[in-house]
Amino acid sequence: MPELNYIGGEWRPARSGATDEIIDPATGRVMGTAPSSGPEDVEDAVAAARAAYHEWSHTTPRHRSEVLTAVADAIAANMDELSSIECANVGKPVSIIEFEMDLTLDNWRFFAHAPRFMEGKAAAEYVEGATSYVRRDSLGVIGSIAPWNYPLNMATWKLAPALAAGNTVVLKPSELTPYSALKLMEITADILPPGVVNVVCGRGTTAGEALVAHPGVAMVSLTGSVRAGKAVAATAAQTLKRVHLELGGKAPVIVFDDADVEAVVAHLAESAYYNSGQDCTAPCRIITGAGVNDRFVEAMTEATRGLKVGDPTDAEVAMGPVVSEAQAQRVAGFVDRALAAGATATTGGRRLDREGWFYEPTVVIGVDQGAEIVQKEVFGPVITVQSAPDEATALAWANDVDYGLAASVWTSDVGRAMRMSRELEYGTVWVNDHITICSEMPHGGYKQSGYGKDMSMYALEHYTEIKHVMIKH
Ligand code: NAD
């Protein structure tokens, strides 16, 4: 696969010739390079996407459905190689990659069928002598910006609905993890017409900002940090383009005294450290009932100690490195500051003494609701545990953060589950589960976790505009 941009169906270096090194997180060694693109490369890519737009947007839903099905088939045929690229570039253990790749494939298959079910509202004569109807039109060129934690899956959440709705796309993958997007371009080169999808590699503040600012881009869709979301929204405001933001999270996990504590611990031992905790919905903020707190902390500490951390190519390993030196320092900084302020790590709490960027899975107790580690997204293998005296306090603490992406409630009381689901200010609420997602259901945030939904028919609607047509007769 060429380590180049993919623009208008051609592989091209950045016009400046600049490249960024791509690093293997498990070893810290350089594994390749990618173009470090600038505004001139974005200009080329937007031009290619605009040139392809008219024809693509005028294809029938059936045609787009057939093309996207062929993309899904190409992914299925190249699954092993795509999985290996993702594992190597992000440091993902081979033991966890199947779930994410299966979801990626299913997302493509879902959106391959979606254009055939897109609908406007019914037509009628709202004014005498005229018939009105509502249609959904595509928007134009979509600028999609993806993060590094699930590079191909996050790119899929942006590409598949945008293409299904009849838009063309310029995708900027994370500067840390561009390879699976480039591989996707290679395996779909004969399927997607030139210019329908273009990939421009590079950094957020150069290629990313140029894409957001470009007047030829109709809408920007970002998955990333709250910081990047605010920057993107501010830049996009200059051209008043539509913005779709899937940002950070700080998911509370409320474990009531009537919950099956052993089941919760068994679940969290996997899900809290899945992808090294680098998941926007990661169950990271545990709030237990006072009656089960000691039992939970003891069992969770034990389960966390039992996790095998190390070489991600070892099939027995459950957790690999975090993605970069900067991320390792960020995680260590959060924990060090919490411990300095009086918290305790019942297990973990330090970097592993080995090559690559490994941080021990960590359980932190003795933290207040106002503590930085409770309020801010760590995005690493670290959970905090708080003990709440009653349901009202648990709910208040759960809602008392700037984020609103996902939450879970663990209880055997149906009434309590219903009350909590109603009151939690989060885009997803699980009861007696956490992290499970599916193509048919929407994913997105409240509050500073952003706006707009990924997956589901709601995502498809975001990539369209409603038009009222009135026919006088
Ligand atoms: P990031 O914000 O650093 O970068 C995300 C992407 O935005 C990258 O491609 C980056 O180059 C680009 N970018 C950064 N600044 C930009 C700017 N000013 N203008 C344009 N583009 C810019 O995030 P990350 O570290 O790659 O990913 C981790 C974050 O993503 C976490 O906060 C995580 O919670 C969030 N995330 C959210 C979801 C969700 O569905 N809500 C899913 C996955 C990850």
Coordinates of C-alpha atoms and ligand atoms in Angstrom, one line a residue:
M1 CA 0.0 0.0 0.0
P2 CA 1.5 3.4 -1.0
E3 CA 2.2 5.7 2.0
L4 CA 0.7 8.6 0.1
N5 CA -2.4 10.7 -0.1
Y6 CA -5.2 9.3 -2.3
I7 CA -6.8 12.2 -4.3
G8 CA -9.0 11.8 -7.4
G9 CA -8.1 8.1 -7.7
E10 CA -4.4 8.8 -7.7
W11 CA -1.6 8.3 -5.1
R12 CA 0.2 11.5 -4.5
P13 CA 2.8 12.8 -2.0
A14 CA 2.1 16.1 -0.2
R15 CA 2.9 18.9 -2.5
S16 CA 5.6 20.2 -0.1
G17 CA 7.1 16.7 0.1
A18 CA 6.8 16.7 3.9
T19 CA 6.1 13.5 5.8
D20 CA 5.3 12.5 9.3
E21 CA 6.8 9.4 10.9
I22 CA 4.4 6.7 11.9
I23 CA 5.4 4.8 15.1
D24 CA 4.7 1.3 16.4
P25 CA 3.3 2.0 20.0
A26 CA 4.5 -1.4 21.2
T27 CA 8.1 -0.7 20.4
G28 CA 8.4 3.0 19.9
R29 CA 10.1 2.3 16.6
V30 CA 9.3 4.0 13.2
M31 CA 7.1 1.7 11.1
G32 CA 6.8 4.0 8.1
T33 CA 5.8 7.5 7.0
A34 CA 2.8 9.4 5.7
P35 CA 2.4 12.7 3.9
S36 CA 2.3 15.7 6.2
S37 CA -0.2 17.6 4.0
G38 CA -1.0 21.3 3.9
P39 CA -3.8 23.5 2.6
E40 CA -2.6 23.0 -1.0
D41 CA -3.2 19.2 -0.7
V42 CA -6.6 19.8 0.8
E43 CA -7.4 22.1 -2.1
D44 CA -6.6 19.3 -4.6
A45 CA -8.7 16.8 -2.6
V46 CA -11.7 19.1 -2.3
A47 CA -11.5 19.9 -6.0
A48 CA -11.5 16.1 -6.8
A49 CA -14.4 15.5 -4.5
R50 CA -16.4 18.4 -6.0
A51 CA -15.7 17.2 -9.5
A52 CA -17.0 13.7 -8.6
Y53 CA -20.1 15.0 -6.7
H54 CA -22.6 15.7 -9.5
E55 CA -22.4 12.2 -11.0
W56 CA -22.3 10.4 -7.6
S57 CA -25.2 12.4 -6.1
H58 CA -27.3 11.6 -9.2
T59 CA -26.9 7.8 -8.9
T60 CA -29.9 5.8 -7.8
P61 CA -30.1 4.5 -4.2
R62 CA -29.9 1.0 -5.8
H63 CA -26.6 1.9 -7.5
R64 CA -25.1 3.3 -4.3
S65 CA -26.3 0.3 -2.4
E66 CA -24.5 -2.0 -4.8
V67 CA -21.3 0.0 -4.7
L68 CA -21.2 0.1 -0.9
T69 CA -22.0 -3.6 -0.7
A70 CA -18.9 -4.1 -3.0
V71 CA -16.9 -2.0 -0.5
A72 CA -18.1 -4.2 2.3
D73 CA -17.2 -7.3 0.3
A74 CA -13.7 -6.0 -0.3
I75 CA -13.2 -5.3 3.4
A76 CA -14.4 -8.9 4.1
A77 CA -11.9 -10.3 1.6
N78 CA -9.0 -8.3 3.1
M79 CA -10.0 -8.6 6.7
D80 CA -6.8 -10.3 7.9
E81 CA -4.6 -7.7 6.4
L82 CA -6.7 -4.7 7.6
S83 CA -6.8 -6.3 11.1
S84 CA -3.0 -6.6 11.1
I85 CA -2.5 -3.0 10.0
E86 CA -4.8 -1.8 12.8
C87 CA -3.1 -3.9 15.4
A88 CA 0.4 -2.7 14.4
N89 CA -0.5 1.0 14.0
V90 CA -2.5 1.4 17.2
G91 CA -0.8 -1.4 19.3
K92 CA -4.0 -3.3 19.7
P93 CA -3.8 -6.9 21.0
V94 CA -4.7 -9.5 18.3
S95 CA -7.1 -10.9 21.0
I96 CA -9.4 -7.9 20.8
I97 CA -9.4 -6.9 17.1
E98 CA -12.1 -9.1 15.8
F99 CA -15.0 -7.3 17.5
E100 CA -14.1 -3.9 16.1
M101 CA -13.5 -5.2 12.6
D102 CA -16.7 -7.2 12.6
L103 CA -18.5 -4.0 13.6
T104 CA -16.8 -2.1 10.8
L105 CA -17.9 -4.6 8.2
D106 CA -21.4 -4.6 9.6
N107 CA -21.5 -0.8 9.5
W108 CA -20.7 -0.8 5.8
R109 CA -23.4 -3.5 5.2
F110 CA -25.9 -1.5 7.1
F111 CA -25.3 1.7 5.2
A112 CA -25.1 -0.1 1.9
H113 CA -28.8 -0.9 2.4
A114 CA -29.8 2.4 4.0
P115 CA -30.2 4.6 0.9
R116 CA -33.0 2.4 -0.3
F117 CA -34.9 3.2 2.9
M118 CA -34.3 6.9 3.1
E119 CA -37.6 8.9 3.0
G120 CA -39.1 12.3 3.2
K121 CA -42.5 13.0 4.8
A122 CA -45.7 12.3 2.9
A123 CA -46.9 14.7 0.2
A124 CA -50.2 16.6 0.6
E125 CA -52.2 19.7 -0.6
Y126 CA -51.5 22.0 2.4
V127 CA -52.5 25.0 0.3
E128 CA -55.4 24.8 -2.1
G129 CA -54.3 24.1 -5.7
A130 CA -50.7 23.1 -4.8
T131 CA -49.0 19.9 -3.8
S132 CA -46.1 19.9 -1.3
Y133 CA -43.6 17.2 -0.7
V134 CA -40.4 16.9 1.2
R135 CA -37.3 15.4 -0.2
R136 CA -33.9 14.7 1.3
D137 CA -31.0 16.0 -0.8
S138 CA -27.3 15.2 -0.3
L139 CA -25.1 18.1 0.8
G140 CA -22.0 18.1 -1.3
V141 CA -18.4 17.5 -0.2
I142 CA -18.1 16.2 3.4
G143 CA -14.8 16.9 5.3
S144 CA -14.4 13.9 7.7
I145 CA -11.8 13.9 10.4
A146 CA -11.1 10.7 12.3
P147 CA -9.2 9.9 15.6
W148 CA -6.6 7.2 16.3
N149 CA -8.4 4.9 18.7
Y150 CA -10.4 2.9 16.1
P151 CA -9.0 4.3 12.9
L152 CA -10.9 2.3 10.3
N153 CA -14.1 1.9 12.3
M154 CA -14.3 5.7 13.0
A155 CA -13.6 6.4 9.4
T156 CA -16.4 4.0 8.5
W157 CA -18.9 5.8 10.8
K158 CA -18.2 8.9 8.7
L159 CA -17.7 7.6 5.2
A160 CA -20.5 5.0 4.9
P161 CA -23.5 7.3 5.8
A162 CA -22.1 10.2 3.8
L163 CA -21.6 8.1 0.7
A164 CA -25.0 6.4 1.1
A165 CA -26.7 9.7 1.1
G166 CA -25.0 10.7 -2.1
N167 CA -22.2 13.0 -0.9
T168 CA -18.5 12.8 -1.7
V169 CA -15.8 12.9 1.0
V170 CA -12.4 14.1 1.9
L171 CA -11.2 12.1 4.9
K172 CA -8.3 13.1 7.1
P173 CA -7.3 10.2 9.3
S174 CA -5.4 10.8 12.5
E175 CA -1.7 11.7 11.9
L176 CA -0.8 8.8 14.2
T177 CA -2.8 6.1 12.4
P178 CA -3.4 6.7 8.7
Y179 CA -2.6 3.2 7.3
S180 CA -6.0 1.4 7.4
A181 CA -7.7 4.3 5.6
L182 CA -5.0 4.1 2.9
K183 CA -5.4 0.4 2.7
L184 CA -9.2 0.9 2.3
M185 CA -8.5 3.2 -0.7
E186 CA -6.2 0.6 -2.2
I187 CA -8.7 -2.3 -2.0
T188 CA -11.7 -0.1 -3.2
A189 CA -9.8 1.7 -6.0
D190 CA -11.8 -0.3 -8.7
I191 CA -15.1 0.1 -6.8
L192 CA -15.4 3.7 -5.8
P193 CA -15.3 6.2 -8.7
P194 CA -12.3 8.6 -8.6
G195 CA -12.9 11.5 -6.3
V196 CA -15.8 10.0 -4.5
V197 CA -13.5 9.3 -1.5
N198 CA -10.2 11.1 -1.1
V199 CA -7.7 10.6 1.8
V200 CA -5.4 13.5 2.9
C201 CA -3.0 12.5 5.7
G202 CA -1.6 15.1 8.0
R203 CA -1.9 17.0 11.3
G204 CA -5.0 18.6 12.8
T205 CA -3.7 22.1 12.9
T206 CA -2.6 22.0 9.2
A207 CA -4.5 19.6 7.0
G208 CA -7.4 19.4 9.4
E209 CA -8.0 23.1 9.8
A210 CA -7.6 23.7 6.1
L211 CA -10.3 21.1 5.4
V212 CA -12.7 22.7 8.0
A213 CA -12.1 26.2 6.7
H214 CA -12.5 25.3 3.0
P215 CA -15.5 27.1 1.5
G216 CA -16.0 24.1 -0.9
V217 CA -16.8 21.8 1.9
A218 CA -20.5 21.6 2.9
M219 CA -20.2 19.8 6.2
V220 CA -17.5 18.7 8.6
S221 CA -17.8 15.6 10.7
L222 CA -15.2 15.1 13.5
T223 CA -14.6 12.4 15.9
G224 CA -12.0 13.5 18.5
S225 CA -11.4 15.4 21.7
V226 CA -13.5 18.2 23.1
R227 CA -10.6 20.5 22.4
A228 CA -10.5 19.7 18.7
G229 CA -14.4 19.9 18.6
K230 CA -14.4 23.4 19.9
A231 CA -11.6 24.4 17.4
V232 CA -13.5 22.8 14.5
A233 CA -16.8 24.4 15.4
A234 CA -15.1 27.9 15.7
T235 CA -13.4 27.5 12.3
A236 CA -16.5 26.1 10.6
A237 CA -18.5 29.1 11.9
Q238 CA -16.6 31.3 9.5
T239 CA -18.3 29.6 6.6
L240 CA -21.4 28.6 8.5
K241 CA -21.0 25.0 7.5
R242 CA -22.8 22.2 9.2
V243 CA -20.8 20.5 11.9
H244 CA -21.2 17.0 13.4
L245 CA -19.1 16.3 16.5
E246 CA -18.5 13.0 18.3
L247 CA -16.2 14.0 21.2
G248 CA -14.8 12.7 24.4
G249 CA -16.6 11.0 27.3
K250 CA -16.3 10.2 31.0
A251 CA -18.8 7.3 31.3
P252 CA -20.2 6.7 34.8
V253 CA -21.0 3.2 35.9
I254 CA -23.5 3.2 38.7
V255 CA -23.4 -0.1 40.7
F256 CA -26.3 -0.2 43.1
D257 CA -26.3 -2.4 46.2
D258 CA -28.8 -4.8 44.5
A259 CA -26.5 -5.4 41.5
D260 CA -24.8 -8.6 40.7
V261 CA -21.3 -7.3 41.8
E262 CA -19.4 -10.4 40.4
A263 CA -21.0 -9.9 37.0
V264 CA -20.1 -6.2 37.0
V265 CA -16.5 -6.9 37.9
A266 CA -16.3 -9.7 35.3
H267 CA -17.6 -7.2 32.7
L268 CA -15.4 -4.3 33.7
A269 CA -12.3 -6.3 33.9
E270 CA -12.5 -6.6 30.2
S271 CA -14.4 -3.5 29.1
A272 CA -12.7 -0.9 31.3
Y273 CA -9.3 -1.8 29.8
Y274 CA -10.5 -2.7 26.3
N275 CA -8.2 -0.9 23.8
S276 CA -6.1 0.2 26.8
G277 CA -9.1 2.3 28.0
Q278 CA -8.8 4.4 24.8
D279 CA -12.5 4.3 24.1
C280 CA -14.9 7.3 24.3
T281 CA -17.5 5.2 26.1
A282 CA -15.0 3.4 28.3
P283 CA -16.6 2.6 31.7
C284 CA -14.1 4.6 33.7
R285 CA -16.0 6.3 36.6
I286 CA -17.4 3.7 38.9
I287 CA -20.0 4.9 41.5
T288 CA -21.0 2.2 43.8
G289 CA -23.6 1.9 46.5
A290 CA -22.1 2.1 50.0
G291 CA -23.2 -1.4 50.7
V292 CA -21.1 -3.0 48.0
N293 CA -18.1 -0.6 47.7
D294 CA -15.6 -2.6 49.7
R295 CA -16.6 -5.9 47.9
F296 CA -16.4 -4.1 44.5
V297 CA -13.0 -2.5 45.1
E298 CA -11.5 -5.8 46.4
A299 CA -12.8 -7.9 43.5
M300 CA -12.0 -5.2 40.8
T301 CA -8.5 -4.8 42.1
E302 CA -8.0 -8.6 42.0
A303 CA -9.5 -8.9 38.5
T304 CA -7.3 -6.0 37.2
R305 CA -4.2 -7.5 38.6
G306 CA -5.0 -10.7 36.7
L307 CA -5.0 -9.0 33.3
K308 CA -2.1 -10.0 31.0
V309 CA -0.5 -6.8 29.6
G310 CA 2.3 -6.9 27.0
D311 CA 3.2 -7.7 23.5
P312 CA 0.0 -7.2 21.4
T313 CA 0.9 -9.9 19.0
D314 CA 0.7 -12.5 21.8
A315 CA -2.8 -14.1 21.6
E316 CA -2.9 -14.4 25.4
V317 CA -2.4 -10.7 26.0
A318 CA -5.5 -8.7 26.9
M319 CA -4.1 -5.2 27.0
G320 CA -1.3 -3.6 24.9
P321 CA 0.3 -0.1 25.0
V322 CA -1.3 3.2 24.8
V323 CA -1.0 4.9 21.4
S324 CA 1.9 7.3 21.9
E325 CA 4.5 8.7 24.3
A326 CA 2.3 11.8 24.7
Q327 CA -0.7 9.7 25.6
A328 CA 1.4 7.7 28.1
Q329 CA 2.6 10.9 29.7
R330 CA -1.0 12.2 29.8
V331 CA -2.2 9.1 31.6
A332 CA 0.7 9.1 34.0
G333 CA 0.1 12.8 34.7
F334 CA -3.6 12.3 35.7
V335 CA -2.7 9.4 38.1
D336 CA 0.3 11.1 39.6
R337 CA -1.7 14.3 40.3
A338 CA -4.5 12.3 41.9
L339 CA -2.1 10.3 44.1
A340 CA -0.3 13.5 45.1
A341 CA -3.7 14.9 46.1
G342 CA -4.3 12.0 48.5
A343 CA -5.9 9.3 46.3
T344 CA -4.8 5.6 46.4
A345 CA -4.1 3.2 43.6
T346 CA -5.1 -0.2 44.8
T347 CA -3.3 -1.6 41.8
G348 CA -1.3 -0.2 38.9
G349 CA -0.4 3.5 38.9
R350 CA 2.8 3.5 36.9
R351 CA 4.3 3.0 33.4
L352 CA 5.7 -0.4 32.6
D353 CA 9.5 -0.6 32.5
R354 CA 9.8 -1.8 28.9
E355 CA 10.1 -0.5 25.4
G356 CA 6.9 1.0 23.9
W357 CA 4.2 3.0 25.7
F358 CA 2.7 0.7 28.3
Y359 CA 0.8 1.9 31.4
E360 CA -0.5 -0.5 34.0
P361 CA -4.2 -1.1 34.3
T362 CA -5.1 1.0 37.4
V363 CA -7.8 1.3 40.0
V364 CA -7.9 4.7 41.9
I365 CA -9.9 5.2 45.1
G366 CA -10.2 8.0 47.6
V367 CA -11.2 10.6 45.1
D368 CA -13.7 13.5 45.5
Q369 CA -16.3 14.4 42.9
G370 CA -14.4 17.6 42.1
A371 CA -11.1 15.8 41.6
E372 CA -9.5 16.3 38.1
I373 CA -9.3 12.5 37.5
V374 CA -13.1 12.3 38.1
Q375 CA -13.9 15.3 36.0
K376 CA -11.6 15.0 33.0
E377 CA -11.3 12.3 30.3
V378 CA -8.0 10.3 30.9
F379 CA -8.4 8.1 27.8
G380 CA -6.2 5.3 29.3
P381 CA -6.4 2.2 31.4
V382 CA -7.5 3.9 34.6
I383 CA -10.7 3.8 36.5
T384 CA -11.8 5.6 39.6
V385 CA -14.2 4.2 42.3
Q386 CA -16.5 6.4 44.4
S387 CA -19.0 5.3 47.1
A388 CA -22.4 7.1 47.0
P389 CA -24.6 7.1 50.1
D390 CA -27.9 7.0 48.1
E391 CA -29.5 6.9 44.6
A392 CA -29.9 10.7 44.4
T393 CA -26.2 11.3 45.1
A394 CA -25.2 8.6 42.6
L395 CA -27.3 10.3 40.0
A396 CA -26.0 13.8 40.8
W397 CA -22.4 12.7 40.6
A398 CA -23.0 10.8 37.4
N399 CA -24.4 13.9 35.7
D400 CA -21.9 16.3 37.3
V401 CA -19.3 16.4 34.4
D402 CA -19.1 18.3 31.2
Y403 CA -19.4 15.2 29.1
G404 CA -22.6 13.3 28.2
L405 CA -21.7 10.4 25.8
A406 CA -22.5 7.1 27.6
A407 CA -23.4 5.8 31.1
S408 CA -24.5 2.5 32.6
V409 CA -26.7 1.5 35.6
W410 CA -26.3 -1.9 37.3
T411 CA -29.3 -3.0 39.4
S412 CA -31.9 -5.7 39.7
D413 CA -34.7 -3.1 40.4
V414 CA -36.6 -2.4 37.2
G415 CA -38.1 0.8 38.6
R416 CA -34.7 2.2 39.5
A417 CA -33.4 1.2 36.1
M418 CA -36.3 3.2 34.5
R419 CA -35.8 6.2 36.7
M420 CA -32.1 6.4 36.1
S421 CA -32.3 5.9 32.4
R422 CA -34.7 8.9 32.3
E423 CA -32.6 11.2 34.4
L424 CA -29.0 10.4 33.1
E425 CA -27.9 13.1 30.7
Y426 CA -26.2 10.8 28.3
G427 CA -26.6 9.8 24.6
T428 CA -26.5 6.1 25.5
V429 CA -27.6 4.5 28.7
W430 CA -27.1 0.8 29.3
V431 CA -28.8 -1.2 32.0
N432 CA -26.7 -4.2 33.3
D433 CA -24.3 -3.8 30.4
H434 CA -21.8 -1.3 29.0
I435 CA -20.0 -0.6 25.7
T436 CA -22.1 -2.9 23.5
I437 CA -23.1 -1.1 20.3
C438 CA -24.8 -2.0 17.0
S439 CA -25.2 -0.5 13.6
E440 CA -29.0 0.0 13.9
M441 CA -28.8 2.2 17.0
P442 CA -27.5 5.8 17.2
H443 CA -24.3 6.8 19.0
G444 CA -23.6 10.3 20.0
G445 CA -23.3 12.7 22.9
Y446 CA -25.1 15.2 25.1
K447 CA -23.4 18.3 26.5
Q448 CA -19.7 18.7 25.6
S449 CA -19.5 15.2 24.1
G450 CA -20.8 16.9 20.9
Y451 CA -23.8 16.8 18.7
G452 CA -25.0 14.6 15.8
K453 CA -25.4 10.9 15.7
D454 CA -23.2 8.2 14.2
M455 CA -24.6 4.8 13.0
S456 CA -28.3 4.2 12.5
M457 CA -30.7 5.9 10.1
Y458 CA -30.3 9.1 12.2
A459 CA -26.7 9.3 10.9
L460 CA -27.9 9.0 7.3
E461 CA -30.3 11.9 7.9
H462 CA -27.4 14.1 9.2
Y463 CA -25.7 13.9 5.8
T464 CA -28.8 15.2 4.0
E465 CA -30.7 18.5 3.8
I466 CA -34.5 18.7 3.8
K467 CA -36.1 20.4 0.8
H468 CA -39.7 21.5 0.5
V469 CA -41.0 21.3 -3.1
M470 CA -44.4 23.0 -3.8
I471 CA -46.1 22.4 -7.1
K472 CA -49.0 24.7 -8.1
H473 CA -51.6 23.1 -10.3
Ligands
NAD1 P1 -7.9 14.7 18.7 O1 -8.9 15.6 19.0 O2 -6.5 15.0 19.1 O3 -7.8 14.4 17.1 C1 -8.9 13.9 16.4 C2 -8.7 14.3 14.9 O4 -8.9 15.7 14.8 C3 -7.3 14.0 14.4 O5 -7.5 13.6 13.0 C4 -6.7 15.3 14.5 O6 -5.6 15.5 13.5 C5 -7.8 16.3 14.2 N1 -7.7 17.6 14.7 C6 -7.1 18.0 15.9 N2 -7.2 19.3 16.0 C7 -7.9 19.8 14.9 C8 -8.2 21.1 14.5 N3 -8.0 22.2 15.2 N4 -8.9 21.2 13.3 C9 -9.2 20.1 12.6 N5 -8.8 18.9 12.9 C10 -8.2 18.7 14.1 O7 -8.4 13.3 19.3 P2 -7.6 11.9 19.3 O8 -6.6 12.1 20.4 O9 -7.2 11.5 17.9 O10 -8.8 10.9 19.8 C11 -9.2 10.8 21.1 C12 -10.4 11.6 21.4 O11 -11.5 11.2 20.5 C13 -10.9 11.3 22.8 O12 -11.3 12.5 23.4 C14 -12.1 10.4 22.5 O13 -13.1 10.4 23.5 C15 -12.6 10.9 21.3 N6 -13.5 9.9 20.6 C16 -14.9 10.1 20.5 C17 -15.7 9.2 19.9 C18 -17.2 9.4 19.9 O14 -17.8 8.6 19.2 N7 -17.8 10.4 20.6 C19 -15.1 8.0 19.4 C20 -13.8 7.9 19.4 C21 -12.9 8.8 20.0

